[in-house]
Structures are given as C-alpha cells and as structure tokens.
Coordinates of N, CA and C in Angstrom, one line a residue:
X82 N -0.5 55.0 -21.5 CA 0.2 54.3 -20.5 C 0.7 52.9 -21.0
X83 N 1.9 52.3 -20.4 CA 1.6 50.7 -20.4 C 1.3 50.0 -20.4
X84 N 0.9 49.1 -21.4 CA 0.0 47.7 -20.9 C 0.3 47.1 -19.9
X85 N -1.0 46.9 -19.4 CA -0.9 46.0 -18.0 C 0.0 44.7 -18.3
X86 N 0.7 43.9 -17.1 CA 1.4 43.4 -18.0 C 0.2 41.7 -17.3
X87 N 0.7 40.9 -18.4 CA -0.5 39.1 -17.8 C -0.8 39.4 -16.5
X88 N -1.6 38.7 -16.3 CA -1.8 37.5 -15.1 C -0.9 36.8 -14.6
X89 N -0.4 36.3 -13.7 CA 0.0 35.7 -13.2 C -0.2 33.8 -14.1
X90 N 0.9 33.1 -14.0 CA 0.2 31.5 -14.3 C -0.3 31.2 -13.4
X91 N -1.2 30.1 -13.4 CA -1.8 29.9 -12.4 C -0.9 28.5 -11.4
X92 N -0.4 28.3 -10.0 CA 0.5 27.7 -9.5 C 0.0 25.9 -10.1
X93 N 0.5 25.4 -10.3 CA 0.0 24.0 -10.4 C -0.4 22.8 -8.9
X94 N -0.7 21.5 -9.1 CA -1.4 21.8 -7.9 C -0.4 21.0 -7.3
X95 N -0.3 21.3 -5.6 CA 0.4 20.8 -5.3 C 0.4 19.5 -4.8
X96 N 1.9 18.4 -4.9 CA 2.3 16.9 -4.6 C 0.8 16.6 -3.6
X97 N 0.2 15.1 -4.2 CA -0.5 14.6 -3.4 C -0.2 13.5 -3.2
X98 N -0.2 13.5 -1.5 CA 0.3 11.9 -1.0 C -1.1 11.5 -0.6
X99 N -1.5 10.4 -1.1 CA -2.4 9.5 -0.2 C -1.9 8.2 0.3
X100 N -3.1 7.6 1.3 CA -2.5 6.9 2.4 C -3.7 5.6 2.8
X101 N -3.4 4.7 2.2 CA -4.7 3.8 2.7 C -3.6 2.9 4.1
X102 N -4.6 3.0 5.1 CA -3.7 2.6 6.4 C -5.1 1.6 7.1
X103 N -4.8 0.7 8.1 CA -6.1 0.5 8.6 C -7.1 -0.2 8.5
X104 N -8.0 0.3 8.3 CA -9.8 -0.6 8.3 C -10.5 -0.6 7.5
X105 N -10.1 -0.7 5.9 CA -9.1 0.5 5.6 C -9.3 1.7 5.2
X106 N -8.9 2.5 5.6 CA -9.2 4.0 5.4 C -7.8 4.6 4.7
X107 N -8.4 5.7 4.0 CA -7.9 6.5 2.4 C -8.0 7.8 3.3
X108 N -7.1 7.8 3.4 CA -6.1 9.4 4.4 C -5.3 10.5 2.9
X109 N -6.1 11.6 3.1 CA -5.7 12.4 2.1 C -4.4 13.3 3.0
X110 N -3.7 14.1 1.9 CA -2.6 14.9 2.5 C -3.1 16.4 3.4
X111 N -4.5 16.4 3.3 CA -5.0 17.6 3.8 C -5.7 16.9 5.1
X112 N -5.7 16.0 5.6 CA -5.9 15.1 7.1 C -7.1 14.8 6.9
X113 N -8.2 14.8 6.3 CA -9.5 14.0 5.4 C -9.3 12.7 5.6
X114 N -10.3 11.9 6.2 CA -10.0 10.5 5.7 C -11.3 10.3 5.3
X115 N -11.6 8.5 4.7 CA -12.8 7.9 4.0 C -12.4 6.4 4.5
X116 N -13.3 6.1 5.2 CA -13.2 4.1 5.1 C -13.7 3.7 4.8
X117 N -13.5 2.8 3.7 CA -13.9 2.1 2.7 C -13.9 0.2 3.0
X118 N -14.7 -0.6 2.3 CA -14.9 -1.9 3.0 C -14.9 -2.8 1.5
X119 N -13.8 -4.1 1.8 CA -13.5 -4.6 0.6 C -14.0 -5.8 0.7
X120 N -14.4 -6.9 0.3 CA -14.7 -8.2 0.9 C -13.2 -9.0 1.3
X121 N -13.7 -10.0 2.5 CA -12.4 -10.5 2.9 C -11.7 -11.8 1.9
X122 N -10.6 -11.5 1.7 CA -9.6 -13.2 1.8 C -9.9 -13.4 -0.6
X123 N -10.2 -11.9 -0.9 CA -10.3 -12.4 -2.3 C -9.4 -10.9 -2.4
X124 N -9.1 -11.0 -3.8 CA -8.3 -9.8 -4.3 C -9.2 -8.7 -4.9
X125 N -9.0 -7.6 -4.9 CA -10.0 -6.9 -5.5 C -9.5 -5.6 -5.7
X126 N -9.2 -5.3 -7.1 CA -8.7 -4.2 -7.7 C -9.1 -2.7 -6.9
X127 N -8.0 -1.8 -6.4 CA -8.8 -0.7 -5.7 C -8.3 0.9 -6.8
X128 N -7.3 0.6 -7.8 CA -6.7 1.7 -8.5 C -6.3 1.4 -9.4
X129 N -6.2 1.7 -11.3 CA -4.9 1.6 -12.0 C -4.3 2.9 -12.6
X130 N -3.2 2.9 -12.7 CA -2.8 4.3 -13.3 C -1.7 3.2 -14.5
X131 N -2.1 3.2 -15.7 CA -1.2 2.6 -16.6 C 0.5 2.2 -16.9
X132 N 1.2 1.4 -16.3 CA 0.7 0.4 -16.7 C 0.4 -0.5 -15.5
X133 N 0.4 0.7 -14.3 CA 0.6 -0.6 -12.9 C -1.3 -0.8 -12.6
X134 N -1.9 -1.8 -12.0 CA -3.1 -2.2 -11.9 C -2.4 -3.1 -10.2
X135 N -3.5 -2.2 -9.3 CA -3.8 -2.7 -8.0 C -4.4 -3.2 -7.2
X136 N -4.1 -4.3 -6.8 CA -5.5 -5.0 -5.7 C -4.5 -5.6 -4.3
X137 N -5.9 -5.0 -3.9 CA -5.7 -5.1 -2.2 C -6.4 -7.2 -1.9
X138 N -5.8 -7.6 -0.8 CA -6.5 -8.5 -0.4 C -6.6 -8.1 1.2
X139 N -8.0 -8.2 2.1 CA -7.8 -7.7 3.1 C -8.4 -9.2 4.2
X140 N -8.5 -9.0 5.5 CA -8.8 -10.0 6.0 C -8.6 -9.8 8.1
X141 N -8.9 -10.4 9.0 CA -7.9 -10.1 9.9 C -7.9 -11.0 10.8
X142 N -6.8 -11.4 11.5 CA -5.9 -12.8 12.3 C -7.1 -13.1 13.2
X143 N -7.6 -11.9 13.7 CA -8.5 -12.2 15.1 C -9.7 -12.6 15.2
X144 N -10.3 -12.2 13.9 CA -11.7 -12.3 13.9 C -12.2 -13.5 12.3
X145 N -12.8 -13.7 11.6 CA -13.0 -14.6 10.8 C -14.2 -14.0 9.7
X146 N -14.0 -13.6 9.0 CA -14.9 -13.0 7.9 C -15.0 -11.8 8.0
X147 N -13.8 -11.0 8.6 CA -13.8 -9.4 8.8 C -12.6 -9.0 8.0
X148 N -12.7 -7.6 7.3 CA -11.5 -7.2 6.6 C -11.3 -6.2 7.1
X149 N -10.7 -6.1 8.6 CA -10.2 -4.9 8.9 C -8.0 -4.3 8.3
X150 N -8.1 -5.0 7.9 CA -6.5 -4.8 7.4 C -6.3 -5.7 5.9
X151 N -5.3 -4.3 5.4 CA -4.5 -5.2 4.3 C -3.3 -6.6 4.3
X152 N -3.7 -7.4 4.0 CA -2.7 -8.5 4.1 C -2.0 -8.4 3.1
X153 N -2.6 -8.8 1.6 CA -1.3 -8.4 0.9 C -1.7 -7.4 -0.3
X154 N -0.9 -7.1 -1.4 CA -1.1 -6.2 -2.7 C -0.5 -6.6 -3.5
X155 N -0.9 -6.6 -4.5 CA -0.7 -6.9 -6.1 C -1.1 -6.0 -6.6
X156 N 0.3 -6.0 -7.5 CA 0.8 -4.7 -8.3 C 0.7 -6.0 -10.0
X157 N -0.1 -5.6 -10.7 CA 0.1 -6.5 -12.1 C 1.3 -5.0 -13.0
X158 N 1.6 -5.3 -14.1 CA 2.1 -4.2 -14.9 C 2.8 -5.1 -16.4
X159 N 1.8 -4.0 -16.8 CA 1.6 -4.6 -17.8 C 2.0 -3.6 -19.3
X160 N 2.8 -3.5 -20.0 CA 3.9 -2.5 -20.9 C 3.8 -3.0 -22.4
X161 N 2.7 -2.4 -23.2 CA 2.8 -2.7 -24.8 C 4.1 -3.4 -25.1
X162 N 4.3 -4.6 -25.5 CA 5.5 -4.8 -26.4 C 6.9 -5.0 -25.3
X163 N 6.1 -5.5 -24.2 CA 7.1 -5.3 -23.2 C 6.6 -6.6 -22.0
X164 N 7.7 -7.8 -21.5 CA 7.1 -8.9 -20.6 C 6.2 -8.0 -19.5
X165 N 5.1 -8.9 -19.3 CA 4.0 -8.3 -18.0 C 4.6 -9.2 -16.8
X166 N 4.5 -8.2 -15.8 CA 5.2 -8.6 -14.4 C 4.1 -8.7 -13.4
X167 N 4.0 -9.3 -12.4 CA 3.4 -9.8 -11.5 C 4.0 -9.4 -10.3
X168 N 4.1 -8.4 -9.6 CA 4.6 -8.2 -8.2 C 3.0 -7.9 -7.2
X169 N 3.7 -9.4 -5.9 CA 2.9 -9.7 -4.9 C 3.7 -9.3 -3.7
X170 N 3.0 -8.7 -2.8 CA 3.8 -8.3 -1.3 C 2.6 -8.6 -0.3
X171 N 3.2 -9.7 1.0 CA 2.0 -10.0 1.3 C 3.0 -10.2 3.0
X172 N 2.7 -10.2 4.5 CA 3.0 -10.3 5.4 C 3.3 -11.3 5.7
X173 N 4.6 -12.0 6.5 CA 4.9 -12.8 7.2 C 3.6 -13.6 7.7
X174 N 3.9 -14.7 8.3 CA 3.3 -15.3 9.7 C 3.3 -14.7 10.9
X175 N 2.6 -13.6 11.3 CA 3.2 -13.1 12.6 C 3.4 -13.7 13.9
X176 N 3.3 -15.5 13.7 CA 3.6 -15.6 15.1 C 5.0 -15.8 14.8
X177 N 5.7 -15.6 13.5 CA 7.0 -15.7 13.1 C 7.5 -14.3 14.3
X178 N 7.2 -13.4 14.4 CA 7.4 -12.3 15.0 C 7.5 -12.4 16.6
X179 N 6.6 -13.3 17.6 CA 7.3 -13.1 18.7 C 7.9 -14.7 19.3
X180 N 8.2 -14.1 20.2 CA 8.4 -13.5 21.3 C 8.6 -12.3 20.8
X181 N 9.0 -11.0 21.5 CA 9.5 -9.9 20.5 C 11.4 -10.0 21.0
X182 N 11.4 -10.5 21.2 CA 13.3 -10.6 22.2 C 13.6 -11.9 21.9
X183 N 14.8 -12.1 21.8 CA 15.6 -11.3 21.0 C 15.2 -10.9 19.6
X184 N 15.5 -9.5 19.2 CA 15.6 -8.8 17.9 C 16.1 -9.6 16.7
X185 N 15.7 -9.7 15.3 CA 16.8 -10.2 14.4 C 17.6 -9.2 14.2
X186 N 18.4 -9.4 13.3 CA 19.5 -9.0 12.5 C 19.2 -7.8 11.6
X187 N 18.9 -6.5 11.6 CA 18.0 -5.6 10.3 C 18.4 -6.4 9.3
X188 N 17.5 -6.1 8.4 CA 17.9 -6.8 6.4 C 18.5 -5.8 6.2
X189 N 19.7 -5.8 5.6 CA 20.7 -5.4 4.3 C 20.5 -5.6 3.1
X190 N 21.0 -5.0 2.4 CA 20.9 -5.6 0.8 C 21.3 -7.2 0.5
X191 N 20.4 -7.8 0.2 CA 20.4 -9.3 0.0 C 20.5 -9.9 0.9
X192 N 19.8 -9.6 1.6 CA 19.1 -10.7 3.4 C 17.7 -10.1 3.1
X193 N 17.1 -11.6 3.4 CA 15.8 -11.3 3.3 C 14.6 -10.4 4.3
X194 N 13.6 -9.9 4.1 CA 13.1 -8.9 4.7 C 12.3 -10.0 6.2
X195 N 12.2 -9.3 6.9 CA 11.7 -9.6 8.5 C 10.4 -10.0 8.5
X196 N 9.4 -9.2 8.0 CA 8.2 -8.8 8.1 C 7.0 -8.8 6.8
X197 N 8.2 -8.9 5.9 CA 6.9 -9.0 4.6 C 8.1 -9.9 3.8
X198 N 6.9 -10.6 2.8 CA 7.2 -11.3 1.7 C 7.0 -10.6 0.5
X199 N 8.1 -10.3 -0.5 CA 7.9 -9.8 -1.6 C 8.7 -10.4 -2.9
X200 N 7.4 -10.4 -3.9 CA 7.9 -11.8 -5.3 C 7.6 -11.0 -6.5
X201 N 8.4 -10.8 -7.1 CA 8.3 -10.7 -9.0 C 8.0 -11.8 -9.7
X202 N 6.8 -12.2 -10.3 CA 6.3 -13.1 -11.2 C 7.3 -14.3 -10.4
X203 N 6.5 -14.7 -9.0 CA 7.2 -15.9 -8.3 C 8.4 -15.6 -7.9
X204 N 9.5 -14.6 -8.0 CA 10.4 -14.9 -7.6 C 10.8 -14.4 -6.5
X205 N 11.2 -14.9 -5.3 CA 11.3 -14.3 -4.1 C 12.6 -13.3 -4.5
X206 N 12.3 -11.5 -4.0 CA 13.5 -10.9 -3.9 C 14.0 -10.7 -2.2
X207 N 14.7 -10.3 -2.3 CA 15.4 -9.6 -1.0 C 15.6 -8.3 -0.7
X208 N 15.8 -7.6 0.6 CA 16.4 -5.9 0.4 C 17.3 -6.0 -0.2
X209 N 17.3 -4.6 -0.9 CA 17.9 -4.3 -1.9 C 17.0 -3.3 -2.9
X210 N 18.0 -2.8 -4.2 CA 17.2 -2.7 -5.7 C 17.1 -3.3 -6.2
X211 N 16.1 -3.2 -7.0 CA 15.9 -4.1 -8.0 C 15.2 -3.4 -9.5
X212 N 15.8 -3.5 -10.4 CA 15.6 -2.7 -11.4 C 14.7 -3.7 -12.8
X213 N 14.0 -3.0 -13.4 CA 13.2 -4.3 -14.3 C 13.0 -2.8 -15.2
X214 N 11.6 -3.6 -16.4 CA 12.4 -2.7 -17.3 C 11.3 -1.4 -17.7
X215 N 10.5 -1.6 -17.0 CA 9.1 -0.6 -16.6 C 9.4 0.0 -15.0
X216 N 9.5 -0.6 -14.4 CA 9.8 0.2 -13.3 C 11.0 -0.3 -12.4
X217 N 11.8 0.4 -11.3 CA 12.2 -0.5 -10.4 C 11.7 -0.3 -8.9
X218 N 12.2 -1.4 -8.1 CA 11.3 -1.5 -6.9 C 13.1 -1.7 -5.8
X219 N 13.0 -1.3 -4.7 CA 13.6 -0.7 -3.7 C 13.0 -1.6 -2.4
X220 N 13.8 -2.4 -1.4 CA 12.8 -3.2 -0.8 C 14.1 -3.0 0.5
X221 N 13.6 -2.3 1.7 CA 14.3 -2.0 3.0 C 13.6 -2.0 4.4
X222 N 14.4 -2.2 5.3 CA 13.8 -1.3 6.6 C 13.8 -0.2 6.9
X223 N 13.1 0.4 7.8 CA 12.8 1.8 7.7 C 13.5 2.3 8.5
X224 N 13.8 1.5 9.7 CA 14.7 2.1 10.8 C 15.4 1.3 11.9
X225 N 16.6 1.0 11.9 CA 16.8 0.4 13.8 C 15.9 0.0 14.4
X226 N 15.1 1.4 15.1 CA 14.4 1.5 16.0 C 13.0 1.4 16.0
X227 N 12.6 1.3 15.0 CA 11.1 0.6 13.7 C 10.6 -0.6 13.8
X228 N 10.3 -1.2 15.1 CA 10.4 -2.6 15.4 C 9.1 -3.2 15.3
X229 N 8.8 -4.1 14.6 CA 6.8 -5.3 14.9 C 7.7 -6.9 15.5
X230 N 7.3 -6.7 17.2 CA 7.6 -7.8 17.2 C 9.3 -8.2 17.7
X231 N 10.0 -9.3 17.0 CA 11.5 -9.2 16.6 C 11.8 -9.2 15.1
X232 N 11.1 -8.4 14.6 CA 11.3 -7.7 13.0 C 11.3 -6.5 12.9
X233 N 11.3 -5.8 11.6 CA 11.2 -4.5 11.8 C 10.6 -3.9 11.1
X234 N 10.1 -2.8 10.9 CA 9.0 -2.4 10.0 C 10.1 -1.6 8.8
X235 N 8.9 -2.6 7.4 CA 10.4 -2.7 6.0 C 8.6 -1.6 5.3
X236 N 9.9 -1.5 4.1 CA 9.0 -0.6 2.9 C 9.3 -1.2 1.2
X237 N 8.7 -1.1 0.6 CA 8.8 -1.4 -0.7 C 8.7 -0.4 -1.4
X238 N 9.5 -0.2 -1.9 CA 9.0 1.3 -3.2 C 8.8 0.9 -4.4
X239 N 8.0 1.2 -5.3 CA 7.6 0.7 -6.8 C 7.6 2.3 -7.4
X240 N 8.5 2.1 -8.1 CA 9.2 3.5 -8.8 C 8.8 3.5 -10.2
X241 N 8.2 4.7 -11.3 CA 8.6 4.7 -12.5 C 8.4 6.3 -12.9
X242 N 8.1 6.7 -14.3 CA 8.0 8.0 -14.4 C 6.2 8.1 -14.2
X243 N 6.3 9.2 -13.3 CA 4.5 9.7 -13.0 C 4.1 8.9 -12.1
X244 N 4.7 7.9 -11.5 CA 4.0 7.1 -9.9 C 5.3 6.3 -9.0
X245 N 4.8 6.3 -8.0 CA 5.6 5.8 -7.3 C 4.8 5.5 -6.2
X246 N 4.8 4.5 -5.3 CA 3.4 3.9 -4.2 C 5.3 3.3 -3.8
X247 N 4.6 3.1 -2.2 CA 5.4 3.0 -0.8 C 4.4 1.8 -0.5
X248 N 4.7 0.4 0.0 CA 3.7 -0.4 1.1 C 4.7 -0.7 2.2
X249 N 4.3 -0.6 3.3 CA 4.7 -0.5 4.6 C 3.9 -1.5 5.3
X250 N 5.1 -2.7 6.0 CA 4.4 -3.6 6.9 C 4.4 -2.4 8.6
X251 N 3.4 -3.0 9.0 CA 2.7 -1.9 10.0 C 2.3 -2.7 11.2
X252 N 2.6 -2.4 12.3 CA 1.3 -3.5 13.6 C 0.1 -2.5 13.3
X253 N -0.6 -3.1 14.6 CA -2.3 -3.2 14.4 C -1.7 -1.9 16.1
X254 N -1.7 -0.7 15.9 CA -1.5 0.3 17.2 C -3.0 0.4 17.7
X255 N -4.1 0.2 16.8 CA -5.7 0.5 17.6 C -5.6 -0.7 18.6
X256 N -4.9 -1.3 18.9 CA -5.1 -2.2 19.7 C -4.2 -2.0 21.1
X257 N -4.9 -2.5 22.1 CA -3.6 -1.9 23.6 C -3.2 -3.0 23.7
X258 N -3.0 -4.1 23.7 CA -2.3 -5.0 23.8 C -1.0 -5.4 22.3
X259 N 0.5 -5.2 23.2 CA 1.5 -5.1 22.1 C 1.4 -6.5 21.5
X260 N 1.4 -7.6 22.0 CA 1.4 -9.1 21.2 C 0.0 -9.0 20.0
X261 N -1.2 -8.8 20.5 CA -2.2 -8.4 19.4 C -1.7 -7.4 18.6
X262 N -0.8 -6.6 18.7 CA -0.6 -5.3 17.8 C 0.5 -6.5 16.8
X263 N 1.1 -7.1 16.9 CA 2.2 -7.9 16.5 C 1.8 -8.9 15.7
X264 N 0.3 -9.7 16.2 CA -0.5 -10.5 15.4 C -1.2 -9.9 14.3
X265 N -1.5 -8.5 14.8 CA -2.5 -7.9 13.5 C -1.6 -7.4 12.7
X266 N -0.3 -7.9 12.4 CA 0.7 -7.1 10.9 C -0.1 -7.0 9.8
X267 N -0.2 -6.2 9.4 CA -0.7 -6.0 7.9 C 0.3 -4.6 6.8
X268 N -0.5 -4.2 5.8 CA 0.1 -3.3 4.9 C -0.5 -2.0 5.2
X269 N 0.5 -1.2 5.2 CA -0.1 0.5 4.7 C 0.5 0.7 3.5
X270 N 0.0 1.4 2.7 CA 0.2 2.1 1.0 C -0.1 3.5 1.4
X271 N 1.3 4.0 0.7 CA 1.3 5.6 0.3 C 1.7 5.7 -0.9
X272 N 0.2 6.7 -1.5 CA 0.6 6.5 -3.1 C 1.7 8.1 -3.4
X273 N 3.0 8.1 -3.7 CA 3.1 9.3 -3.4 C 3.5 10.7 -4.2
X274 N 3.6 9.7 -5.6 CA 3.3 10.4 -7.4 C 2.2 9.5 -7.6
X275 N 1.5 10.2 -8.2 CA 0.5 9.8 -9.2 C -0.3 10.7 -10.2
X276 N -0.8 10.3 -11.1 CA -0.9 11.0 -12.1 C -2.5 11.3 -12.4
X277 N -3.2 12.3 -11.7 CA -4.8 12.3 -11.1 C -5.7 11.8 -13.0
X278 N -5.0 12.7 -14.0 CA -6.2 12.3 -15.0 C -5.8 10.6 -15.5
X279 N -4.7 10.3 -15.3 CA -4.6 8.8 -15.8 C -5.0 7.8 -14.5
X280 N -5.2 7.7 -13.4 CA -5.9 6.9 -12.1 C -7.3 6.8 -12.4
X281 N -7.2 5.4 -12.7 CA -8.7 5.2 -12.7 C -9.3 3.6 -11.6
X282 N -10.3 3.7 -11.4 CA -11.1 2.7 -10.5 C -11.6 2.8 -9.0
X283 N -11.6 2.4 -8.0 CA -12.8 2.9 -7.0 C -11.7 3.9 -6.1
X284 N -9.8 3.8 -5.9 CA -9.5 5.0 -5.2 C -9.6 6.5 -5.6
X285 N -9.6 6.6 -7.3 CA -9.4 7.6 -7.6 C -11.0 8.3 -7.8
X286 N -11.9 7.2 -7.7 CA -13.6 7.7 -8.0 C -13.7 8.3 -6.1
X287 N -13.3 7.3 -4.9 CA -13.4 8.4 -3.8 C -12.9 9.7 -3.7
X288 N -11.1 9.6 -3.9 CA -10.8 10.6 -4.7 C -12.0 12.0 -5.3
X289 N -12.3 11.8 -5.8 CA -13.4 12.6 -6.8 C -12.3 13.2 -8.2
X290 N -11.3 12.2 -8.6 CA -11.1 12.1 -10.3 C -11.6 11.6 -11.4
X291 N -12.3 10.8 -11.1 CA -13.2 10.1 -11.6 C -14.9 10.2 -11.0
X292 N -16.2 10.1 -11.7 CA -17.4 9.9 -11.7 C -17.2 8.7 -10.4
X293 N -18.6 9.0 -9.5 CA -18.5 7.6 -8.8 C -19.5 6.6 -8.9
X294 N -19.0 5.5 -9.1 CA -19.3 4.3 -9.8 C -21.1 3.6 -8.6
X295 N -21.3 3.2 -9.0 CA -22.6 2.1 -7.6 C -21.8 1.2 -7.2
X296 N -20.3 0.6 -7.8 CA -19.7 -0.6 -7.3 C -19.1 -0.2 -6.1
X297 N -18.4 1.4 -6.4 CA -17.2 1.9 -5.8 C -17.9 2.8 -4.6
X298 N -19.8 2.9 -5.0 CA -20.6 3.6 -3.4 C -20.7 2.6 -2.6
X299 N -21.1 1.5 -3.3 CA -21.4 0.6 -2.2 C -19.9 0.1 -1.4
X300 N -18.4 -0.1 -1.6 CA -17.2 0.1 -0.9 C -17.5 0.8 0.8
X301 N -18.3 1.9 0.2 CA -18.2 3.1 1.3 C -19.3 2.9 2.0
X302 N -20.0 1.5 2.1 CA -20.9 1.1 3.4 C -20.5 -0.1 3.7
X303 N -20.5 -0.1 4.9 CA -20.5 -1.4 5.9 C -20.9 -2.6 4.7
X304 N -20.6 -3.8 4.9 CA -21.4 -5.0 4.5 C -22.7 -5.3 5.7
X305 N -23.5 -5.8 4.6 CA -24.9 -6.3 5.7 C -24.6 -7.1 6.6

C-alpha cells in the first residue's frame, strides 16, 4: 500500500491581543481578565519585549493614594548602536475637558491632540506620523463621534517588526456620573503584536510566558 502520507503541521498560535484597561486589569483576547495593583504617582516597569521597555504610572483625580488608573506610559527604546529614545504619553488636565460643549476641533495631522500629551525625548509631537529609526509612532483620534468631555478619544500607535501596543485616552465609564467619568481620563494599552518568548517582566509572568516572580505575586494583591 501507500505510505501514509505526514501529519498535518501543527496550526501556529493564534494573534494575541491583550488589554490593560482600568484598575488596572490585564484583559486577555479569550475574555479572562487579572487585576493587578501598582504603587501610586511612581513609574514602574510592567513589560519589555527588546528593544521597547514599559512602565506604567498610575494614580486617580478623586481619591489620594489610590491607583485605580493609568495616567501616563513610558515607552524607553533602546537599539545597539543606535540613539535611545524616550517616548512619554501622559493625559491632559481634565478639567481642560469640560464643560463638555462646545466640542473642539478633531486633531488632524499637525494639530495637537485633545486629550493626551505625547513627547519623544522631550519633544512635543502632534497627530500625525512620525517615523524614527527603530520604530514609528502614529498619533490620532479615533472617531467624530469618540468624545471625553470637549475632546476626543485619540490613540497612539508604537509600530516596529514583532510589536506594536495601541494607548488609548479613555473616561472613567465605572462611574455614573459623566463629569466624574471626564475627570477620571486615564490610559488603556492594547498590546497587539508581541513576541510571547522575547516579553519579559511582571505582564508577561501573569501572562504565564514567563516563571512568576514574588515581586510580580505580590502586584496581584491588594496593598495593605
């Protein structure tokens, strides 16, 4: 008879988007989530996938020593043989934001953004592209009709080969009142390439790509 003919390859696995939104909670693409707890009003590394290195600063308007939201992120990147860049993205003033009437103007390419502040090694950019020589970064609104406030809700893309992360200025929706949803602006991150064996540090150890750390257990309890 014929030889049987292979096996099949085996499918590779499929695109994983994750999603740190919130309190803050690590939302997998299979609807899993994990809340994790960072100290407030300091920076603190939560992922690197080479050569980008991430930290969250979290904090929140209403309360004082609580970090229920991302205020801002830092992206360091850093390229053998190549200048290291410094990109910070961190939220307006939201009382910049109301009244919520009248609307601004959406940002276009080269008007600056509504709702977040975003800088390369200090330098304020605008919507638009922007291209550098390790990655480039993409900075817009998301929609017309995408409103915090009288701004709009904008996105940042940080593009290269093997990663790409989304941060999204966001209101505070757990809340029923729209002026407090307006005050609580903060960041959502969607990581939406990444490269599972090169991710290392406490997202990729919840994850389970990595061993988990006692630094990166203790994340995953309340503070005393």
């Amino acid at each position: 008879p014929p030889p049987s003919p292979p096996p099949p390859s085996p499918s590779p696995p499929p695109p994983l988007t994750l999603t740190t939104v919130g309190d803050p909670i690590l939302k997998r693409g299979d609807g899993s989530e994990l809340r994790f707890f960072i100290e407030p009003a300091k920076f603190q590394r939560v992922f690197e996938q080479p050569p980008f290195d991430v930290s969250y600063l979290v904090g929140n308007p209403l309360t004082e020593h609580r970090g229920d939201w991302v205020l801002q992120v830092k992206v360091d990147v850093a390229v053998a043989g190549a200048k290291a860049h410094t990109l910070l993205v961190k939220i307006v003033d939201p009382a910049t934001l109301l009244p919520s009437v009248p609307a601004r103007a959406m940002p276009t390419p080269g008007a600056p953004l509504t709702t977040m502040h975003v800088a390369v090694d200090g330098r304020p950019l605008t919507a638009g592209l922007h291209n550098f020589a390790s990655f480039e970064l993409e900075a817009a609104a998301v929609g017309r009709r995408r409103t915090v406030g009288n701004g709009f809700i904008e996105r940042i893309d940080i593009a290269s080969a093997g990663f790409h992360m989304a941060i999204f200025s966001a209101k505070a929706r757990k809340l029923a009142d729209p002026d407090a949803q307006v005050k609580c602006l903060h960041l959502d991150v969607e990581l939406l390439e990444i490269d599972r064996a090169a991710m290392r540090g406490p997202l990729a150890e919840m994850l389970g790509f990595a061993p988990l750390s006692d630094k990166t257990r203790n994340m995953l309890s309340p503070p005393a």
